[in-house]
């Protein structure tokens, strides 16, 4: 069994090696966000799967993976044939790999895409706007499996949107909402969520920079500016104005979590 | 002049008219500096305390919750003086004394508020999460090193006074109540009381707070069970009692009063002294004792704990007022005017469907709660003076006194401790006067939405 990482052994070289040896079997690509497999027969790809994609589209997507563990199992075969083993197909595969070289996407396809800036100020084609909308809050890997576009086309648009600063790719953090109890604060402040200084430091550390507090009440969600204070463990301080607006009162349970920004 | 004569002299001074005037003036000054919180912030105070009662077990990360701290303070404050003492005040000053008691309570609310605020503001927090606070700490860190001796004096008075007001008097009351109403031998009562107090003090503030959060509601429940049937019996006389409180507030002449049937005439000074005296000493506002408990509460801002101080006073006022109203409405005050207050209280509760035993049980529970809380106050005072090592020796001595209390005797020591209890007010009132401006600033900051900045450690 052959195994390694695409970061050290790129997929194109791997396929050429297997092709040269006329090997048959299954090449599993174990990307954390994109499980894929290329089936070979006599050294030529006959079937490929990548997430929800099949055939040449799956192969096109896998061609863009730059770093992921892989393993080749010569005993594993498939009855499916979604790729025609021909010279044209071979040429097409080579073209796909070449096209990916022109695309600049983060290597980590687990990053989450979020809209940034004002898209209305930039002239975007309907296709680009569609990708921008589709990408919101999705991982790069999931976005590349856009059912309306080929992976390469999507990657090209994504690359442009990231370059223009209309999208940003951020690490996805599993931050559980913190159950807190509302505490009333007096004075003229508004739009502020007062939290304990330790929780503030913890959230700031997790996000690695400034953040806002997302607050979920029984009826709605809102975003507030965080302010750290001492001795606020388990509490979320809200000024009277916000209490009225959010229809909250002292002692009510809420959930809060940080959001980058 | 021997020691006891000197003690009598000082005792008369610290519980005398001039000292009462000082209490009232300090209360008025603090009311002014804090913006009369007992009136202007009463709604907020009620929302922050009774309104937040469902959060009573939620602390802000500290050892005990703000509610528990208030319960410890109330456990000490609401003692036998709220019943027997109140009856006594009416017997000395007539029904009009109640009006002056109300006035003293209203003024004292600001004092208690300020004490709680300063206690939290200046408290010291240690790495294990424990806290030390109270007048000795706000005197030391609020007034500076030069007046550290004043802080030491307060701590000394508190540590010794606890054996009198907090221990011997209360244990004596429990012993007497159990012997009289339930025929329990004083030695047995002493043993049980000492055991209970010992276990609770050994558990530290967390266990004391847990006890207080049970015993204070129990005290109030027992009080209501005790007083409401009497109030209902005399319901028709309540309007008359209220009218009498107002009409006899300035001068009073009993048509055919007096314990021996002689006519009684009381001037304003006597009525004032009886009423204001009860309004000051029943609730401990100005003595500084409750501040030791309030300091333990973990809150985001000292002013928030101040509201518990205000509410504590309201509860205390409710208990004394209901006692006084019932007693006046019963008409027994005329029969006992100038006479024995315990006997008068027994006669009042003799009308209760459950009999005088209710009074006995009530007094016993009131006294037990007071004993435990005062044990903590005294221990904190001793620990401030002598360090952590004194805690166990102090506790053991306190427990020994709790055993001796029901057996009687030690009258001289009780009297000296009573004087020291009164003397606690002097360093505390000096500090409250000096730090009144800071209380005002903290109140303004709190209502301006500003965060609390604890003072720098020195």
XYZ file of C-alpha atoms in Angstrom:
719
model
C 0.000 0.000 0.000
C 1.287 3.400 -1.031
C 0.567 6.333 1.285
C 1.794 9.838 2.021
C 0.714 13.445 1.798
C -0.093 15.462 -1.313
C 1.942 18.318 0.128
C 5.048 16.181 -0.421
C 3.840 14.095 -3.316
C 1.557 16.211 -5.551
C -1.438 14.522 -7.101
C -0.323 15.029 -10.694
C 3.032 13.334 -10.030
C 1.258 10.578 -8.165
C -1.140 9.938 -11.050
C 1.703 10.001 -13.591
C 3.640 7.468 -11.501
C 0.635 5.147 -11.275
C -0.108 5.681 -14.962
C 3.495 4.853 -15.877
C 3.303 1.606 -13.886
C -0.153 0.858 -15.405
C -1.492 0.203 -11.881
C -5.091 -0.509 -11.027
C -6.752 0.264 -7.679
C -8.169 3.122 -5.647
C -6.377 6.306 -4.596
C -8.035 7.661 -1.466
C -7.537 11.333 -0.643
C -8.342 11.883 3.013
C -8.923 15.617 3.125
C -10.590 16.581 6.460
C -13.315 18.502 4.630
C -13.420 16.660 1.339
C -13.282 12.891 1.135
C -12.227 11.820 -2.366
C -11.211 8.769 -4.305
C -9.833 8.145 -7.814
C -10.215 4.642 -9.242
C -7.627 3.545 -11.778
C -7.590 0.738 -14.246
C -4.397 0.006 -16.184
C -3.000 3.255 -14.873
C -5.884 5.363 -16.242
C -8.619 7.060 -14.152
C -11.997 5.409 -14.726
C -14.016 6.832 -11.849
C -13.635 9.630 -9.302
C -15.634 10.792 -6.294
C -15.161 13.981 -4.286
C -17.808 14.938 -1.787
C -21.018 15.155 -3.774
C -19.248 15.257 -7.147
C -18.643 12.359 -9.490
C -16.563 11.765 -12.603
C -14.463 14.456 -14.253
C -15.909 17.173 -11.989
C -14.703 15.227 -8.954
C -11.305 14.813 -10.564
C -11.266 18.532 -11.354
C -11.893 19.345 -7.706
C -9.315 16.858 -6.416
C -6.758 18.368 -8.789
C -6.857 21.521 -6.666
C -6.105 19.758 -3.355
C -2.575 20.685 -2.377
C -2.336 19.129 0.995
C -4.071 16.010 2.278
C -3.049 12.509 3.305
C -3.499 9.867 0.627
C -3.252 6.097 0.312
C -3.357 3.825 -2.726
C -4.968 0.399 -2.435
C -4.358 -1.821 -5.445
C -6.905 -4.436 -4.279
C -9.825 -1.988 -4.249
C -11.731 -1.912 -7.516
C -15.017 -0.392 -8.703
C -17.650 -1.367 -11.195
C -18.514 2.273 -11.861
C -17.030 4.094 -14.822
C -17.658 7.814 -14.901
C -14.477 8.774 -16.789
C -13.690 7.640 -20.304
C -10.094 6.304 -20.321
C -8.888 8.076 -23.451
C -6.153 10.378 -24.672
C -8.586 13.337 -24.651
C -9.373 12.659 -21.010
C -5.689 12.531 -20.209
C -5.230 15.899 -21.946
C -8.178 17.332 -20.025
C -6.764 16.192 -16.717
C -3.454 17.820 -17.495
C -5.292 21.012 -18.428
C -7.150 20.936 -15.075
C -3.914 20.712 -13.138
C -2.463 23.575 -15.177
C -5.562 25.722 -14.551
C -5.340 25.151 -10.763
C -1.796 26.542 -10.784
C -3.236 29.930 -11.823
C -5.687 29.975 -8.931
C -4.798 31.457 -5.575
C -6.873 29.917 -2.836
C -5.827 29.230 0.751
C -4.399 25.714 1.153
C -6.739 25.141 4.096
C -10.113 24.424 2.515
C -11.635 24.144 5.957
C -11.624 27.922 6.312
C -14.978 29.656 6.473
C -15.804 32.305 3.872
C -17.449 35.503 4.987
C -18.509 38.594 3.101
C -16.400 41.649 3.743
C -16.576 45.176 2.374
C -19.345 46.517 0.182
C -19.978 44.414 -2.971
C -22.259 47.100 -4.416
C -19.215 49.362 -4.791
C -17.470 46.783 -7.009
C -18.736 45.808 -10.398
C -19.412 42.084 -10.289
C -20.887 39.792 -12.912
C -24.088 37.900 -12.052
C -21.978 34.738 -11.804
C -19.595 36.349 -9.322
C -22.486 37.696 -7.295
C -24.039 34.234 -7.221
C -20.788 32.721 -5.945
C -20.430 35.512 -3.389
C -23.908 34.776 -2.074
C -23.408 31.023 -2.116
C -20.067 31.237 -0.312
C -21.359 33.145 2.727
C -20.582 31.187 5.881
C -19.482 28.095 3.918
C -16.186 26.298 4.031
C -14.023 26.660 0.909
C -14.345 22.922 0.246
C -18.156 23.096 0.341
C -18.241 26.204 -1.855
C -16.131 24.486 -4.498
C -18.850 21.858 -4.774
C -21.287 24.514 -5.991
C -23.812 22.533 -8.078
C -24.271 25.385 -10.589
C -20.586 25.743 -11.558
C -17.619 23.498 -12.129
C -15.066 23.430 -9.285
C -12.491 25.237 -11.408
C -14.893 28.003 -12.376
C -15.963 28.422 -8.768
C -12.326 28.453 -7.650
C -11.488 31.139 -10.191
C -14.357 33.361 -9.014
C -13.519 32.725 -5.350
C -9.904 33.589 -5.989
C -10.975 36.898 -7.504
C -13.430 37.707 -4.711
C -10.765 37.016 -2.098
C -8.260 39.152 -4.007
C -10.778 42.006 -4.197
C -11.372 41.733 -0.471
C -15.064 41.033 -0.919
C -14.635 37.724 0.827
C -12.414 36.660 3.680
C -11.465 33.181 4.737
C -11.289 32.709 8.488
C -10.589 29.800 10.714
C -13.784 28.233 11.952
C -13.907 28.054 15.704
C -16.263 25.855 17.586
C -17.329 28.325 20.245
C -20.267 27.176 22.250
C -22.769 29.833 23.250
C -22.205 30.849 26.855
C -25.318 30.753 29.038
C -25.403 34.030 30.935
C -27.848 35.823 33.207
C -28.826 39.406 32.443
C -27.761 42.087 34.882
C -29.143 45.589 34.561
C -26.727 48.489 34.252
C -27.706 52.066 34.776
C -26.653 55.104 32.808
C -26.889 56.236 29.238
C -24.873 53.516 27.539
C -26.257 51.443 24.710
C -25.181 48.745 22.299
C -22.792 47.375 24.918
C -22.578 43.893 26.376
C -20.654 43.962 29.636
C -19.028 40.610 30.309
C -16.564 39.299 32.846
C -12.964 40.235 32.158
C -11.879 36.583 32.111
C -14.508 35.643 29.534
C -13.524 38.681 27.493
C -9.872 37.632 27.512
C -10.822 34.051 26.622
C -12.942 35.103 23.639
C -10.369 37.608 22.481
C -7.725 34.898 22.629
C -9.875 32.485 20.640
C -10.581 34.947 17.886
C -7.150 36.483 17.972
C -8.377 40.043 17.834
C -11.325 42.351 18.242
C -14.730 40.748 18.457
C -18.370 41.506 18.971
C -20.811 39.680 21.179
C -23.677 37.894 19.529
C -26.593 37.699 21.917
C -29.489 35.304 21.605
C -32.603 35.941 23.642
C -35.871 34.043 23.628
C -37.186 36.170 20.794
C -34.252 37.505 18.805
C -30.533 37.764 18.124
C -28.420 40.856 18.146
C -24.806 41.932 18.112
C -23.299 44.146 20.776
C -19.959 45.738 21.543
C -18.189 43.877 24.380
C -16.862 45.612 27.469
C -14.917 43.740 30.143
C -15.540 44.318 33.831
C -14.525 42.620 37.031
C -16.801 40.313 39.030
C -19.251 39.607 36.224
C -18.935 35.825 36.206
C -21.996 34.240 34.660
C -23.533 37.652 33.972
C -24.165 39.803 30.971
C -24.588 43.456 31.826
C -26.941 45.447 29.623
C -27.840 49.097 29.886
C -31.443 50.093 30.460
C -31.951 51.258 26.865
C -30.858 47.900 25.452
C -32.874 46.033 28.059
C -35.995 47.811 26.862
C -35.153 47.327 23.187
C -34.435 43.632 23.633
C -37.403 43.154 25.965
C -35.126 41.740 28.639
C -34.949 42.277 32.349
C -32.586 41.418 35.123
C -32.232 37.729 35.858
C -33.335 36.506 32.420
C -31.183 33.800 30.834
C -29.541 34.533 27.477
C -26.869 32.958 25.311
C -23.863 34.848 24.041
C -20.882 34.045 21.892
C -18.157 36.046 20.186
C -18.025 36.921 16.522
C -14.991 38.308 14.764
C -15.225 41.933 13.851
C -13.880 54.949 89.986
C -13.872 51.173 89.619
C -14.078 49.346 86.331
C -17.812 48.692 86.536
C -18.601 52.290 87.409
C -16.461 53.417 84.486
C -18.269 50.912 82.294
C -21.644 52.294 83.407
C -20.487 55.817 82.657
C -19.248 54.935 79.157
C -22.320 52.804 78.516
C -24.619 55.710 79.307
C -22.566 57.922 77.011
C -22.475 55.572 74.010
C -26.185 54.854 74.222
C -27.094 58.373 75.336
C -28.838 61.293 73.650
C -25.671 62.902 72.322
C -24.536 59.752 70.662
C -27.987 59.317 69.121
C -27.711 62.830 67.751
C -24.371 61.897 66.178
C -25.967 58.821 64.567
C -28.753 60.941 63.110
C -26.414 63.669 61.875
C -24.083 61.155 60.224
C -27.101 59.475 58.636
C -28.353 62.795 57.310
C -24.896 63.667 55.969
C -24.626 60.302 54.196
C -28.151 60.686 52.826
C -27.108 64.019 51.359
C -23.820 62.713 49.904
C -25.434 59.636 48.390
C -28.416 61.560 47.005
C -30.954 60.284 49.540
C -30.971 56.722 48.215
C -33.633 55.675 50.745
C -36.103 57.849 48.800
C -34.710 58.464 45.334
C -33.436 54.945 44.717
C -35.921 52.938 46.724
C -37.585 51.491 43.608
C -34.240 50.416 42.177
C -33.197 49.027 45.554
C -36.307 46.860 45.650
C -35.782 45.723 42.056
C -32.138 44.933 42.781
C -32.963 42.898 45.879
C -36.484 41.497 46.152
C -36.861 41.801 42.380
C -33.755 39.699 41.876
C -34.615 37.141 44.523
C -34.652 34.332 41.942
C -30.914 34.974 41.505
C -30.275 34.455 45.200
C -27.926 31.545 44.642
C -26.034 33.135 41.755
C -22.871 34.817 42.852
C -20.515 36.850 40.760
C -17.825 34.278 41.227
C -17.183 34.844 44.895
C -17.608 32.787 48.034
C -21.115 33.901 48.874
C -23.868 35.601 46.916
C -25.055 39.162 47.583
C -28.298 37.654 48.893
C -26.431 35.378 51.299
C -24.327 38.277 52.576
C -27.498 40.233 53.259
C -28.968 37.185 54.996
C -25.926 36.939 57.296
C -26.320 40.632 58.123
C -30.058 40.213 58.693
C -29.468 37.103 60.751
C -27.465 39.234 63.161
C -29.707 42.281 63.018
C -33.136 40.717 63.411
C -32.805 39.578 66.980
C -34.802 39.578 70.164
C -34.559 43.375 70.263
C -37.044 43.529 67.424
C -39.738 42.124 69.699
C -38.764 42.595 73.335
C -36.772 45.772 72.590
C -39.613 47.237 70.586
C -42.135 46.508 73.312
C -39.684 48.097 75.736
C -39.399 51.255 73.624
C -43.182 51.729 73.660
C -43.237 51.149 77.413
C -40.586 53.818 77.937
C -41.555 56.389 75.309
C -45.223 55.665 74.728
C -46.795 55.035 71.303
C -45.251 58.258 69.908
C -41.815 56.657 70.158
C -42.715 54.572 67.114
C -42.892 57.674 64.894
C -39.365 58.693 65.933
C -38.206 55.160 65.433
C -39.449 55.376 61.843
C -37.575 58.645 61.373
C -34.393 57.089 62.761
C -34.833 54.108 60.463
C -35.224 56.336 57.415
C -32.032 58.185 58.276
C -30.256 54.965 59.227
C -31.008 53.491 55.817
C -28.437 55.776 54.249
C -25.944 54.797 56.944
C -26.420 51.089 56.293
C -26.280 51.724 52.553
C -22.969 53.557 52.920
C -21.548 50.863 55.189
C -22.312 48.127 52.643
C -20.903 50.209 49.771
C -17.658 50.971 51.600
C -17.317 47.416 52.877
C -17.315 46.049 49.332
C -15.190 48.872 47.941
C -12.320 48.469 50.373
C -12.453 44.747 51.072
C -9.341 42.629 50.646
C -9.505 39.550 48.518
C -7.004 36.775 49.002
C -5.673 34.268 46.492
C -7.835 31.456 47.880
C -10.921 33.542 47.100
C -11.600 34.447 50.710
C -12.424 38.004 51.621
C -11.929 40.253 54.603
C -13.878 43.422 54.929
C -15.906 45.641 57.142
C -15.305 48.870 59.025
C -11.829 47.840 60.223
C -10.802 47.399 56.585
C -12.406 50.553 55.237
C -11.000 52.537 58.127
C -7.527 51.117 57.507
C -7.494 51.490 53.724
C -9.911 54.382 53.400
C -8.407 56.617 56.050
C -4.818 55.496 55.629
C -2.021 54.133 57.756
C -2.045 57.008 60.220
C -5.499 56.012 61.423
C -4.844 52.284 61.397
C -5.155 52.324 65.182
C -8.791 53.331 64.747
C -9.336 50.264 62.598
C -7.662 48.159 65.256
C -9.907 49.704 67.889
C -13.011 48.814 65.919
C -11.800 45.258 65.418
C -11.041 44.937 69.141
C -14.465 46.259 70.142
C -16.168 43.912 67.665
C -14.154 40.887 68.772
C -15.067 41.419 72.443
C -18.597 42.792 71.935
C -19.504 39.620 70.065
C -19.256 37.723 73.358
C -21.902 39.988 74.892
C -24.528 41.134 72.397
C -23.867 38.219 70.099
C -23.318 35.439 72.544
C -24.125 35.660 76.266
C -27.246 37.819 75.818
C -28.576 35.659 73.001
C -27.673 32.336 74.597
C -29.281 33.609 77.793
C -32.447 34.477 75.849
C -32.530 31.016 74.234
C -31.956 29.352 77.617
C -34.685 31.411 79.299
C -37.174 30.813 76.476
C -36.568 27.068 76.417
C -36.667 26.766 80.210
C -39.826 28.846 80.549
C -41.848 27.562 77.610
C -40.538 24.035 77.112
C -38.962 23.229 80.525
C -35.591 22.399 78.997
C -32.751 22.573 81.568
C -30.373 25.471 80.759
C -27.361 23.117 80.696
C -28.964 21.060 77.921
C -29.874 24.200 75.973
C -26.318 25.478 76.431
C -24.878 22.223 75.141
C -27.101 22.192 72.060
C -26.537 25.852 71.320
C -22.756 25.490 71.717
C -22.750 22.467 69.424
C -24.756 24.205 66.718
C -22.746 27.404 66.895
C -19.479 25.461 66.923
C -20.342 23.424 63.826
C -21.493 26.490 61.903
C -18.509 28.648 62.805
C -16.177 25.793 61.905
C -17.667 25.756 58.403
C -16.583 29.329 57.789
C -18.519 31.974 55.909
C -19.923 29.565 53.313
C -21.664 27.424 55.927
C -22.711 30.469 57.954
C -24.227 31.951 54.779
C -26.081 28.723 54.006
C -27.408 28.701 57.559
C -28.388 32.368 57.342
C -30.292 31.903 54.091
C -32.437 29.338 55.864
C -32.690 30.909 59.302
C -33.646 34.431 58.176
C -36.676 33.338 56.132
C -37.511 31.023 59.040
C -37.282 33.962 61.448
C -39.579 36.023 59.250
C -42.007 33.157 58.797
C -42.110 32.475 62.533
C -42.564 36.163 63.169
C -45.519 36.316 60.781
C -47.020 33.178 62.305
C -46.573 34.812 65.693
C -47.745 38.324 64.939
C -50.426 38.010 62.237
C -53.050 36.250 64.400
C -52.529 38.954 67.049
C -52.789 41.632 64.405
C -56.038 40.094 63.188
C -57.403 39.923 66.730
C -56.744 43.645 67.119
C -57.366 44.634 63.512
C -60.125 47.055 64.475
C -57.755 48.922 66.797
C -54.989 49.387 64.215
C -56.257 52.747 62.854
C -56.524 54.008 66.413
C -53.009 52.764 67.147
C -51.665 54.598 64.104
C -53.451 57.781 65.147
C -52.035 57.427 68.644
C -48.498 57.028 67.276
C -48.831 60.372 65.486
C -50.748 62.238 68.189
C -48.431 61.218 71.013
C -45.189 61.828 69.161
C -44.430 65.181 70.800
C -45.891 64.861 74.261
C -47.902 62.278 75.969
C -50.058 61.899 78.997
C -51.581 58.608 79.959
C -55.032 59.085 81.449
C -54.643 56.275 83.885
C -51.463 54.554 82.891
C -48.366 53.363 84.602
C -47.442 50.013 85.955
C -48.759 50.941 89.369
C -51.734 52.843 88.066
C -50.131 56.260 88.460
C -50.560 58.938 85.802
C -47.695 59.073 83.345
C -46.522 62.172 81.524
C -43.789 61.996 78.909
C -41.994 64.916 77.308
C -40.567 65.085 73.789
C -37.053 64.268 75.000
C -38.124 60.989 76.558
C -40.275 60.001 73.604
C -37.494 60.902 71.181
C -34.872 59.003 73.133
C -36.967 55.851 73.309
C -37.974 55.973 69.649
C -34.711 57.078 68.120
C -32.800 54.701 70.372
C -34.803 51.771 69.034
C -34.525 53.123 65.481
C -30.749 53.195 65.798
C -29.775 50.216 67.891
C -32.312 47.649 66.677
C -30.924 47.671 63.146
C -27.216 48.176 63.932
C -26.916 50.926 61.280
C -23.894 52.949 62.322
C -22.407 50.224 64.491
C -20.667 48.805 61.429
C -21.316 45.178 62.271
C -23.456 44.410 59.198
C -20.715 45.787 56.944
C -18.546 42.795 57.889
C -21.147 40.519 56.286
C -21.842 42.739 53.269
C -18.117 42.831 52.471
C -18.245 39.118 51.710
C -20.673 39.495 48.806
C -19.213 39.231 45.337
C -20.822 41.918 43.244
C -19.810 43.842 40.161
C -20.201 47.170 41.956
C -20.287 48.145 45.654
C -23.459 50.204 45.182
C -25.330 47.071 44.192
C -24.604 45.627 47.636
C -25.625 48.943 49.162
C -29.152 48.217 47.968
C -29.152 45.081 50.081
C -28.252 47.316 53.025
C -31.327 49.440 52.320
C -33.560 46.404 51.983
C -32.188 44.905 55.166
C -33.342 48.066 56.945
C -36.796 47.816 55.355
C -37.238 44.260 56.601
C -36.053 45.256 60.058
C -38.440 48.231 59.981
C -41.302 45.943 58.987
C -40.676 43.608 61.916
C -40.359 46.353 64.545
C -43.367 48.234 63.162
C -45.638 45.199 63.146
C -44.576 44.395 66.701
C -45.210 47.954 67.860
C -48.546 48.280 66.059
C -49.825 45.006 67.472
C -48.669 45.895 70.958
C -50.228 49.367 70.856
C -53.457 48.066 69.291
C -53.707 45.439 72.030
C -53.874 48.206 74.635
C -51.422 46.310 76.841
C -48.956 49.179 76.634
C -51.141 51.247 78.993
C -51.149 48.488 81.571
C -47.397 47.970 81.430
C -46.234 51.545 80.753
C -42.895 51.957 82.498
C -43.015 48.295 83.491
C -41.362 44.998 82.565
C -41.022 44.559 78.785
C -40.607 40.762 78.853
C -43.736 40.395 80.932
C -45.610 42.735 78.594
C -44.511 40.711 75.562
C -45.588 37.487 77.257
C -49.006 38.980 77.939
C -49.277 40.056 74.303
C -48.486 36.589 72.984
C -50.728 34.932 75.575
C -53.591 35.918 73.257
C -52.038 33.889 70.422
C -53.969 30.733 69.473
C -50.766 28.730 69.982
C -49.971 30.413 73.276
C -46.822 32.029 74.644
C -44.777 29.124 73.299
C -44.769 30.940 69.955
C -42.906 33.817 71.542
C -40.446 31.433 73.145
C -39.732 29.649 69.884
C -39.469 32.922 68.004
C -37.033 34.407 70.495
C -34.942 31.236 70.482
C -34.621 31.193 66.676
C -33.993 34.941 66.534
C -31.264 34.597 69.136
C -29.624 31.577 67.472
C -29.334 33.378 64.149
C -27.846 36.402 65.844
C -25.328 34.273 67.729
C -23.936 32.607 64.634
C -23.632 35.832 62.640
C -22.023 37.684 65.544
C -19.609 34.811 66.014
C -18.449 35.485 62.471
C -18.225 39.246 63.071
C -16.152 38.751 66.195
C -13.902 36.231 64.472
C -13.284 38.636 61.589
C -12.395 41.358 64.082
C -9.996 39.032 65.892
C -8.464 37.817 62.619
C -7.887 41.419 61.552
C -6.024 42.081 64.783
C -4.108 38.864 65.284
C -4.073 37.095 61.931
C -5.546 33.832 60.696
C -4.111 31.805 63.574
C -6.600 33.285 66.012
C -9.651 31.853 64.243
C -9.816 28.471 65.975
C -8.978 29.707 69.489
C -11.614 32.414 69.013
C -14.218 29.927 67.806
C -13.571 27.581 70.724
C -13.845 30.426 73.241
C -17.044 31.594 71.565
C -18.502 28.096 71.768
C -17.563 27.870 75.461
C -19.410 31.130 76.131
C -22.405 29.843 74.148
C -22.573 26.929 76.579
C -22.261 29.189 79.627
C -24.812 31.756 78.352
C -28.019 29.859 79.196
C -26.686 29.064 82.665
C -26.676 32.760 83.526
C -24.088 34.805 85.420
C -21.238 36.770 83.818
C -23.424 39.884 84.057
C -20.388 42.132 84.409
C -18.823 40.757 81.239
C -22.117 41.131 79.363
C -22.339 44.715 80.505
C -18.765 45.505 79.400
C -19.373 43.810 76.051
C -22.537 45.860 75.646
C -20.523 49.025 76.163
C -17.910 47.896 73.630
C -20.737 47.181 71.209
C -21.818 50.791 71.530
C -18.211 51.950 71.222
C -17.906 50.194 67.837
C -19.951 53.053 66.441
C -17.318 55.708 67.172
C -14.551 54.607 64.767
C -17.190 53.530 62.265
C -19.035 56.851 62.285
C -15.737 58.748 61.958
C -14.908 56.674 58.867
C -18.390 57.110 57.414
C -18.096 60.860 57.818
C -14.665 60.924 56.210
C -15.647 58.620 53.356
C -19.105 60.035 52.672
C -17.800 61.828 49.591
C -16.463 58.571 48.197
C -19.864 56.932 48.715
C -21.423 59.780 46.735
C -18.878 59.330 43.952
C -19.463 55.587 43.768
C -23.215 56.169 43.553
C -22.756 58.680 40.721
C -20.433 56.310 38.877
C -22.827 53.406 39.276
C -25.758 55.346 37.898
C -23.531 56.766 35.184
C -22.887 53.229 33.946
C -19.206 53.385 34.828
C -17.327 50.295 35.966
C -16.133 49.937 39.531
C -12.450 50.570 40.070
C -11.336 48.908 43.306
C -8.748 50.921 45.212
C -5.093 50.111 44.698
C -3.571 47.752 47.254
C -1.089 49.494 49.520
